[in-house]
Short mmCIF file of C-alpha atoms in Angstrom, two decimals:
data_model
loop_
_atom_site.label_atom_id
_atom_site.label_comp_id
_atom_site.label_asym_id
_atom_site.label_seq_id
_atom_site.Cartn_x
_atom_site.Cartn_y
_atom_site.Cartn_z
CA UNK A 1 1.38 2.64 -12.02
CA UNK A 2 0.85 2.50 -8.38
CA UNK A 3 1.43 -1.06 -7.23
CA UNK A 4 1.86 -3.33 -4.34
CA UNK A 5 2.03 -7.13 -6.47
CA UNK A 6 1.32 -8.94 -3.30
CA UNK A 7 1.83 -10.97 -5.45
CA UNK A 8 1.78 -10.21 -8.98
CA UNK A 9 -1.05 -12.03 -10.87
CA UNK A 10 -2.50 -12.15 -14.48
CA UNK A 11 -4.92 -9.69 -13.81
CA UNK A 12 -1.86 -6.98 -13.27
CA UNK A 13 -0.20 -8.52 -16.41
CA UNK A 14 -3.33 -8.00 -18.03
CA UNK A 15 -3.48 -4.03 -16.72
CA UNK A 16 0.26 -3.66 -18.09
CA UNK A 17 -0.98 -5.13 -21.55
CA UNK A 18 -3.64 -2.89 -21.77
CA UNK A 19 -1.68 0.35 -21.07
CA UNK A 20 0.87 -0.70 -23.50
CA UNK A 21 -1.97 -1.08 -26.05
CA UNK A 22 -3.56 2.20 -25.31
CA UNK A 23 -0.42 4.33 -25.46
CA UNK A 24 2.17 2.49 -27.42
CA UNK A 25 4.13 -0.85 -27.33
CA UNK A 26 7.48 1.29 -26.51
CA UNK A 27 5.77 3.07 -23.56
CA UNK A 28 8.13 3.13 -20.48
CA UNK A 29 6.24 2.07 -17.36
CA UNK A 30 7.33 3.00 -13.78
CA UNK A 31 5.76 1.54 -10.62
CA UNK A 32 5.64 3.00 -7.41
CA UNK A 33 5.26 -0.18 -4.94
CA UNK A 34 4.87 -0.55 -1.20
CA UNK A 35 7.75 -2.39 0.34
CA UNK A 36 7.89 -5.01 3.01
CA UNK A 37 4.35 -3.98 4.21
CA UNK A 38 1.20 -3.36 2.42
CA UNK A 39 -1.69 -0.99 2.59
CA UNK A 40 -4.32 -3.41 4.27
CA UNK A 41 -1.82 -3.03 7.36
CA UNK A 42 -0.37 -6.52 6.70
CA UNK A 43 3.26 -8.03 6.07
CA UNK A 44 4.09 -8.44 2.10
CA UNK A 45 4.07 -12.01 1.01
CA UNK A 46 7.60 -11.51 -0.47
CA UNK A 47 10.08 -8.96 0.43
CA UNK A 48 10.35 -5.66 -1.67
CA UNK A 49 13.22 -6.84 -3.77
CA UNK A 50 11.86 -10.04 -4.88
CA UNK A 51 8.65 -8.49 -5.81
CA UNK A 52 10.08 -5.54 -7.66
CA UNK A 53 12.46 -7.98 -9.70
CA UNK A 54 9.45 -9.78 -10.66
CA UNK A 55 7.51 -6.46 -11.81
CA UNK A 56 10.50 -5.65 -14.15
CA UNK A 57 11.07 -9.27 -15.38
CA UNK A 58 6.92 -9.24 -16.00
CA UNK A 59 7.34 -5.70 -18.22
CA UNK A 60 7.88 -3.04 -15.94
CA UNK A 61 10.82 -0.72 -16.57
CA UNK A 62 11.45 0.86 -13.22
CA UNK A 63 10.30 0.36 -9.64
CA UNK A 64 10.49 2.95 -7.03
CA UNK A 65 9.35 2.50 -3.37
CA UNK A 66 6.49 3.92 -1.74
CA UNK A 67 8.00 4.74 1.81
CA UNK A 68 6.65 2.79 4.73
CA UNK A 69 4.70 5.59 6.25
CA UNK A 70 2.65 5.95 2.77
CA UNK A 71 2.54 2.60 2.21
CA UNK A 72 0.60 1.66 5.49
CA UNK A 73 -1.70 4.75 5.37
CA UNK A 74 -5.36 5.03 4.70
CA UNK A 75 -6.22 4.99 0.93
CA UNK A 76 -6.20 8.89 0.51
CA UNK A 77 -2.61 8.77 2.18
CA UNK A 78 -1.54 5.83 0.04
CA UNK A 79 -2.50 7.26 -3.27
CA UNK A 80 -1.12 10.91 -2.35
CA UNK A 81 2.23 9.39 -1.18
CA UNK A 82 2.43 7.50 -4.86
CA UNK A 83 1.42 10.34 -6.96
CA UNK A 84 3.67 12.76 -5.16
CA UNK A 85 6.50 10.42 -6.40
CA UNK A 86 5.33 9.95 -9.86
CA UNK A 87 5.12 13.72 -9.92
CA UNK A 88 8.54 14.34 -8.61
CA UNK A 89 10.22 11.92 -11.31
CA UNK A 90 9.35 14.78 -14.04
CA UNK A 91 8.71 12.05 -16.33
CA UNK A 92 5.12 10.50 -16.02
CA UNK A 93 2.25 11.69 -18.39
CA UNK A 94 -0.16 8.95 -17.64
CA UNK A 95 -1.27 7.20 -14.25
CA UNK A 96 -2.81 3.76 -15.50
CA UNK A 97 -4.70 1.92 -13.03
CA UNK A 98 -7.55 -0.90 -13.05
CA UNK A 99 -11.33 0.26 -12.25
CA UNK A 100 -14.67 -1.63 -12.60
CA UNK A 101 -16.40 0.94 -14.38
CA UNK A 102 -13.30 2.43 -16.17
CA UNK A 103 -14.89 5.59 -16.64
CA UNK A 104 -12.50 8.45 -16.23
CA UNK A 105 -15.14 11.37 -16.34
CA UNK A 106 -17.07 9.68 -13.69
CA UNK A 107 -14.25 8.75 -11.72
CA UNK A 108 -12.89 12.53 -11.90
CA UNK A 109 -16.27 13.92 -11.09
CA UNK A 110 -16.49 11.96 -7.95
CA UNK A 111 -13.03 12.63 -6.76
CA UNK A 112 -13.76 16.60 -7.15
CA UNK A 113 -16.89 16.00 -5.15
CA UNK A 114 -15.05 14.70 -2.57
CA UNK A 115 -12.62 17.46 -2.22
CA UNK A 116 -15.49 19.95 -2.04
CA UNK A 117 -16.40 21.75 0.96
CA UNK A 118 -20.18 20.94 0.47
CA UNK A 119 -18.91 17.40 0.87
CA UNK A 120 -16.94 17.74 3.87
CA UNK A 121 -20.07 19.50 5.54
CA UNK A 122 -22.41 16.33 4.72
CA UNK A 123 -19.82 14.12 5.97
CA UNK A 124 -19.65 15.84 9.43
CA UNK A 125 -23.24 15.76 9.56
CA UNK A 126 -23.43 12.04 9.12
CA UNK A 127 -20.50 11.29 11.10
CA UNK A 128 -22.03 13.09 14.13
CA UNK A 129 -24.80 10.53 14.12
CA UNK A 130 -22.11 7.75 15.11
CA UNK A 131 -22.16 5.86 11.83
CA UNK A 132 -19.09 3.99 10.05
CA UNK A 133 -16.95 6.34 8.12
CA UNK A 134 -17.53 4.37 4.84
CA UNK A 135 -21.42 4.69 5.32
CA UNK A 136 -20.99 8.61 5.85
CA UNK A 137 -18.74 8.89 2.85
CA UNK A 138 -21.39 7.03 0.86
CA UNK A 139 -24.26 8.87 2.18
CA UNK A 140 -22.25 12.49 1.78
CA UNK A 141 -21.41 11.49 -1.75
CA UNK A 142 -25.01 10.39 -2.84
CA UNK A 143 -26.54 13.71 -1.51
CA UNK A 144 -24.71 15.57 -3.90
CA UNK A 145 -23.86 13.08 -6.90
CA UNK A 146 -26.97 10.90 -6.65
CA UNK A 147 -27.09 7.29 -5.83
CA UNK A 148 -25.96 6.20 -9.48
CA UNK A 149 -22.75 7.99 -9.50
CA UNK A 150 -21.84 7.57 -5.86
CA UNK A 151 -22.22 3.71 -6.39
CA UNK A 152 -19.18 3.43 -7.62
CA UNK A 153 -17.39 3.96 -4.64
CA UNK A 154 -18.70 0.61 -3.51
CA UNK A 155 -16.50 -0.92 -5.61
CA UNK A 156 -12.47 -1.04 -4.02
CA UNK A 157 -10.81 -0.45 -7.29
CA UNK A 158 -13.11 2.39 -8.35
CA UNK A 159 -12.56 3.50 -4.87
CA UNK A 160 -8.67 3.61 -5.24
CA UNK A 161 -9.04 5.11 -8.49
CA UNK A 162 -10.94 7.88 -7.26
CA UNK A 163 -8.28 8.44 -4.50
CA UNK A 164 -5.45 8.63 -7.29
CA UNK A 165 -7.89 11.21 -8.89
CA UNK A 166 -8.26 13.38 -6.00
CA UNK A 167 -4.61 13.49 -5.50
CA UNK A 168 -3.95 14.57 -8.84
CA UNK A 169 -6.63 17.48 -8.59
CA UNK A 170 -5.08 18.34 -5.35
CA UNK A 171 -1.70 18.90 -7.06
CA UNK A 172 -3.21 20.38 -10.07
CA UNK A 173 -1.06 17.67 -11.81
CA UNK A 174 -0.52 17.30 -15.51
CA UNK A 175 -0.61 13.68 -15.26
CA UNK A 176 -3.57 12.23 -16.82
CA UNK A 177 -5.41 9.23 -15.29
CA UNK A 178 -6.20 5.86 -17.66
CA UNK A 179 -8.54 3.38 -16.45
CA UNK A 180 -8.51 -0.06 -17.38
CA UNK A 181 -11.67 -2.24 -17.13
CA UNK A 182 -10.81 -4.77 -14.41
CA UNK A 183 -12.04 -8.17 -15.23
CA UNK A 184 -11.92 -11.50 -13.30
CA UNK A 185 -12.23 -11.83 -9.66
CA UNK A 186 -13.31 -9.18 -7.23
CA UNK A 187 -10.59 -7.65 -5.32
CA UNK A 188 -11.25 -9.50 -1.98
CA UNK A 189 -12.54 -12.64 -3.43
CA UNK A 190 -10.56 -15.48 -1.69
CA UNK A 191 -11.67 -18.42 -4.12
CA UNK A 192 -10.30 -18.35 -7.62
CA UNK A 193 -13.23 -18.15 -9.86
CA UNK A 194 -12.73 -15.97 -12.94
CA UNK A 195 -10.46 -15.08 -15.75
CA UNK A 196 -8.02 -13.37 -13.24
CA UNK A 197 -7.66 -14.32 -9.72
CA UNK A 198 -7.41 -11.91 -6.94
CA UNK A 199 -4.18 -11.42 -5.01
CA UNK A 200 -6.18 -12.47 -1.59
CA UNK A 201 -7.38 -15.71 -3.42
CA UNK A 202 -3.68 -16.51 -3.95
CA UNK A 203 -2.49 -15.63 -0.51
CA UNK A 204 -5.39 -17.76 0.67
CA UNK A 205 -4.15 -20.89 -1.23
CA UNK A 206 -0.66 -20.62 0.03
CA UNK A 207 -2.00 -20.21 3.75
CA UNK A 208 -4.20 -23.52 2.78
CA UNK A 209 -1.08 -25.42 1.55
CA UNK A 210 -2.00 -25.20 -1.99
CA UNK A 211 1.32 -23.82 -3.38
CA UNK A 212 0.86 -25.32 -6.90
CA UNK A 213 -2.44 -24.06 -7.50
CA UNK A 214 -1.33 -20.74 -6.27
CA UNK A 215 2.10 -20.53 -8.24
CA UNK A 216 -0.07 -21.52 -11.49
CA UNK A 217 -1.84 -17.86 -10.75
CA UNK A 218 0.87 -15.99 -10.46
CA UNK A 219 3.01 -14.40 -13.36
CA UNK A 220 5.96 -16.48 -14.16
CA UNK A 221 8.38 -14.13 -13.15
CA UNK A 222 6.53 -13.89 -9.60
CA UNK A 223 6.02 -17.30 -9.40
CA UNK A 224 10.12 -17.93 -10.07
CA UNK A 225 10.86 -15.29 -7.20
CA UNK A 226 8.47 -16.96 -4.91
CA UNK A 227 10.06 -20.47 -5.24
CA UNK A 228 13.83 -18.87 -4.65
CA UNK A 229 12.57 -16.91 -1.62
CA UNK A 230 11.06 -19.93 -0.29
CA UNK A 231 14.29 -22.05 -0.96
CA UNK A 232 16.17 -19.49 0.85
CA UNK A 233 13.72 -19.81 3.80
CA UNK A 234 12.45 -15.94 3.20
CA UNK A 235 8.90 -16.93 1.91
CA UNK A 236 5.85 -17.12 2.56
CA UNK A 237 5.77 -14.16 4.95
CA UNK A 238 2.45 -14.39 7.23
CA UNK A 239 2.06 -11.90 9.95
CA UNK A 240 0.66 -14.43 12.35
CA UNK A 241 4.20 -15.73 12.62
CA UNK A 242 4.97 -12.55 14.53
CA UNK A 243 1.71 -12.80 16.60
CA UNK A 244 3.56 -12.75 19.89
CA UNK A 245 5.95 -10.27 19.05
CA UNK A 246 3.18 -7.80 18.16
CA UNK A 247 1.06 -8.56 21.25
CA UNK A 248 4.12 -7.93 23.32
CA UNK A 249 5.01 -4.72 21.97
CA UNK A 250 1.67 -3.39 22.34
CA UNK A 251 1.50 -4.79 26.08
CA UNK A 252 4.31 -2.75 26.84
CA UNK A 253 3.01 0.62 25.17
CA UNK A 254 1.52 2.94 27.70
CA UNK A 255 -1.66 4.92 27.09
CA UNK A 256 -0.03 7.65 26.23
CA UNK A 257 1.73 5.69 23.36
CA UNK A 258 -1.68 4.61 21.68
CA UNK A 259 -3.01 8.26 22.12
CA UNK A 260 -0.03 9.31 19.91
CA UNK A 261 -1.31 7.01 17.19
CA UNK A 262 -4.98 8.71 17.23
CA UNK A 263 -4.03 11.68 15.35
CA UNK A 264 -7.88 12.22 15.03
CA UNK A 265 -8.51 12.12 18.61
CA UNK A 266 -11.52 9.88 18.23
CA UNK A 267 -10.81 7.59 21.14
CA UNK A 268 -9.67 4.64 18.91
CA UNK A 269 -5.95 4.93 20.69
CA UNK A 270 -7.97 4.23 24.03
CA UNK A 271 -9.82 1.27 22.82
CA UNK A 272 -6.72 -0.29 21.50
CA UNK A 273 -4.83 0.07 24.72
CA UNK A 274 -7.61 -1.35 26.47
CA UNK A 275 -8.00 -4.18 24.46
CA UNK A 276 -4.03 -4.75 24.52
CA UNK A 277 -4.56 -5.40 28.18
CA UNK A 278 -6.48 -8.61 28.01
CA UNK A 279 -6.40 -10.01 24.40
CA UNK A 280 -4.39 -12.91 23.97
CA UNK A 281 -4.39 -12.90 19.99
CA UNK A 282 -4.62 -10.31 17.50
CA UNK A 283 -8.15 -11.29 16.19
CA UNK A 284 -9.22 -10.88 19.88
CA UNK A 285 -7.33 -7.65 20.05
CA UNK A 286 -9.38 -6.12 16.63
CA UNK A 287 -12.64 -7.69 17.76
CA UNK A 288 -12.07 -5.94 21.22
CA UNK A 289 -11.51 -2.55 19.49
CA UNK A 290 -13.71 -3.05 16.73
CA UNK A 291 -16.97 -0.68 16.89
CA UNK A 292 -19.48 0.07 13.90
CA UNK A 293 -17.68 3.18 13.21
CA UNK A 294 -14.00 1.76 12.60
CA UNK A 295 -13.19 -0.39 9.86
CA UNK A 296 -10.85 -3.40 10.43
CA UNK A 297 -8.53 -2.40 7.91
CA UNK A 298 -7.96 1.07 9.94
CA UNK A 299 -7.35 -1.13 13.23
CA UNK A 300 -4.81 -3.17 11.17
CA UNK A 301 -3.04 -0.58 10.25
CA UNK A 302 -2.70 0.98 13.65
CA UNK A 303 -1.52 -2.17 15.33
CA UNK A 304 1.29 -2.09 12.57
CA UNK A 305 2.46 1.39 13.10
CA UNK A 306 2.62 0.37 16.72
CA UNK A 307 4.64 -2.47 16.26
CA UNK A 308 6.77 -0.83 13.90
CA UNK A 309 7.29 2.24 16.40
CA UNK A 310 5.76 4.71 13.94
CA UNK A 311 3.82 7.80 14.95
CA UNK A 312 2.16 10.37 12.90
CA UNK A 313 4.83 12.82 13.83
CA UNK A 314 7.44 10.67 11.88
CA UNK A 315 5.85 11.47 8.49
CA UNK A 316 7.62 14.20 6.94
CA UNK A 317 5.29 16.62 4.83
CA UNK A 318 6.94 15.34 1.74
CA UNK A 319 8.29 12.44 0.43
CA UNK A 320 12.05 13.19 0.77
CA UNK A 321 13.46 10.84 -1.84
CA UNK A 322 12.88 8.41 -4.19
CA UNK A 323 14.29 5.13 -3.66
CA UNK A 324 15.31 2.51 -6.71
CA UNK A 325 14.29 -1.02 -6.42
CA UNK A 326 14.53 -2.25 -9.53
CA UNK A 327 15.32 -1.15 -13.31
CA UNK A 328 15.97 -2.53 -16.80
CA UNK A 329 17.72 -0.86 -19.73
CA UNK A 330 15.16 1.33 -20.36
CA UNK A 331 14.49 2.23 -16.49
CA UNK A 332 18.49 3.26 -16.06
CA UNK A 333 17.60 5.52 -19.03
CA UNK A 334 14.71 7.04 -17.12
CA UNK A 335 16.97 7.49 -13.86
CA UNK A 336 19.66 9.22 -16.30
CA UNK A 337 16.95 11.81 -16.59
CA UNK A 338 16.13 12.18 -13.02
CA UNK A 339 19.15 13.55 -12.13
CA UNK A 340 17.80 16.98 -10.12
CA UNK A 341 15.89 14.89 -7.83
CA UNK A 342 17.12 12.78 -4.57
CA UNK A 343 17.31 9.60 -6.23
CA UNK A 344 18.62 6.69 -3.85
CA UNK A 345 20.26 3.87 -5.77
CA UNK A 346 22.77 2.79 -2.70
CA UNK A 347 21.67 3.01 0.68
CA UNK A 348 24.66 4.72 1.92
CA UNK A 349 23.54 7.75 -0.30
CA UNK A 350 21.05 8.75 2.21
CA UNK A 351 23.89 10.14 4.65
CA UNK A 352 23.99 12.81 1.78
CA UNK A 353 20.57 13.95 2.23
CA UNK A 354 18.50 16.13 4.90
CA UNK A 355 17.92 15.07 8.25
CA UNK A 356 14.37 14.46 7.40
CA UNK A 357 15.26 12.03 4.63
CA UNK A 358 17.97 10.13 6.95
CA UNK A 359 15.27 9.78 9.62
CA UNK A 360 12.67 8.27 7.28
CA UNK A 361 15.17 5.87 6.10
CA UNK A 362 16.23 4.71 9.56
CA UNK A 363 12.56 4.02 10.14
CA UNK A 364 12.88 2.08 7.03
CA UNK A 365 16.02 -0.05 8.50
CA UNK A 366 14.00 -0.74 11.81
CA UNK A 367 10.93 -1.84 9.77
CA UNK A 368 13.11 -4.49 7.80
CA UNK A 369 14.66 -5.61 10.58
CA UNK A 370 11.27 -6.60 12.04
CA UNK A 371 10.03 -7.71 8.99
CA UNK A 372 12.80 -10.56 8.29
CA UNK A 373 11.81 -11.79 11.82
CA UNK A 374 8.71 -13.09 9.82
CA UNK A 375 10.64 -15.47 7.83
CA UNK A 376 9.83 -19.23 7.77
CA UNK A 377 13.81 -19.55 8.67
CA UNK A 378 15.04 -17.43 11.35
CA UNK A 379 18.90 -18.26 10.08
CA UNK A 380 18.17 -15.89 7.21
CA UNK A 381 16.64 -12.84 9.33
CA UNK A 382 19.92 -11.50 9.89
CA UNK A 383 19.37 -7.57 10.95
CA UNK A 384 20.47 -4.45 8.84
CA UNK A 385 19.21 -5.99 5.51
CA UNK A 386 18.15 -2.48 4.20
CA UNK A 387 21.92 -1.50 4.26
CA UNK A 388 22.68 -4.14 2.46
CA UNK A 389 20.06 -4.13 -0.44
CA UNK A 390 21.09 -2.38 -3.26
CA UNK A 391 18.34 -2.04 -6.77
CA UNK A 392 17.96 -4.99 -8.93
CA UNK A 393 19.45 -4.20 -12.24
CA UNK A 394 18.19 -6.23 -15.23
#
């Protein structure tokens, strides 16, 4: 599974149970999880170790980290990095994920379409008209597949499932996709309504001070992890705590620094540079840089990249190691079968790896130090945490 668990809730538990129902109760489950920052361009609600521990206590066997550059990339980059990690284990046979349609043939057909030269030609034609990327993507897919089939791209979990399928196709992977019908609230619904809430709704409740309601919607292990982190002054984590630090970082950057972030050379770096000179809040910054072509999520990710000091040139061509975040007895057995792969179980082990691996880990160390500055209790935010954190072994 490819997970964020920000936080883990009953819908995630439903996916896990349905996966084991389909594949057998003794199926070992590996999760590739974002670390301290998540794909939407935000700080994770809880640190990676707390979320990984809750994941294993909730039924996963092994949690590996999706390194920072892929964790805060586009949906395509996020999916590709995670699938590469799953491939690298040499153990994975199925990739399970939630989907609004749970129709693997339809998802695979759509994925194949989005990889075709025909699609790319239509996409360029629509982009040249100055339309938003998401609109152009939808129109290009409709041109080839028809409106009914292309409509599945309008649903967030279908959309991410298509990206997983694209990554599997691109790598000619033997891993088979397994889609489980998503039930409950929509991905971005911020008010709990159905059988299973969205993570967005739980975070909204916590922001509103309704922690009792929020905890009831988490899995028991995640609720326990949240209480422990809160008691230690390390939760909840909200990005607005570091708003002034982010703005200070952006104002200290030169125009060339922003240009280095804009790998597509679309002028987005220039817009962010100009907005950063005057904006007094992150919301003002995003609204000033926003155009109909750029989604807020993309802008948030670029701002986060800037704050963390990342550029596209920092991203290795391949994920250079597999970092273990948590494991149970079955997970330890899986690790024993992965010895040919560069597996980090102790941070110090990175010193034995390649220069690319060490450079990536040093980026993780810096990002972790910036993440801890968002702790509610600054006394808990001592630097160097990434060097001290070993995997949680249960």
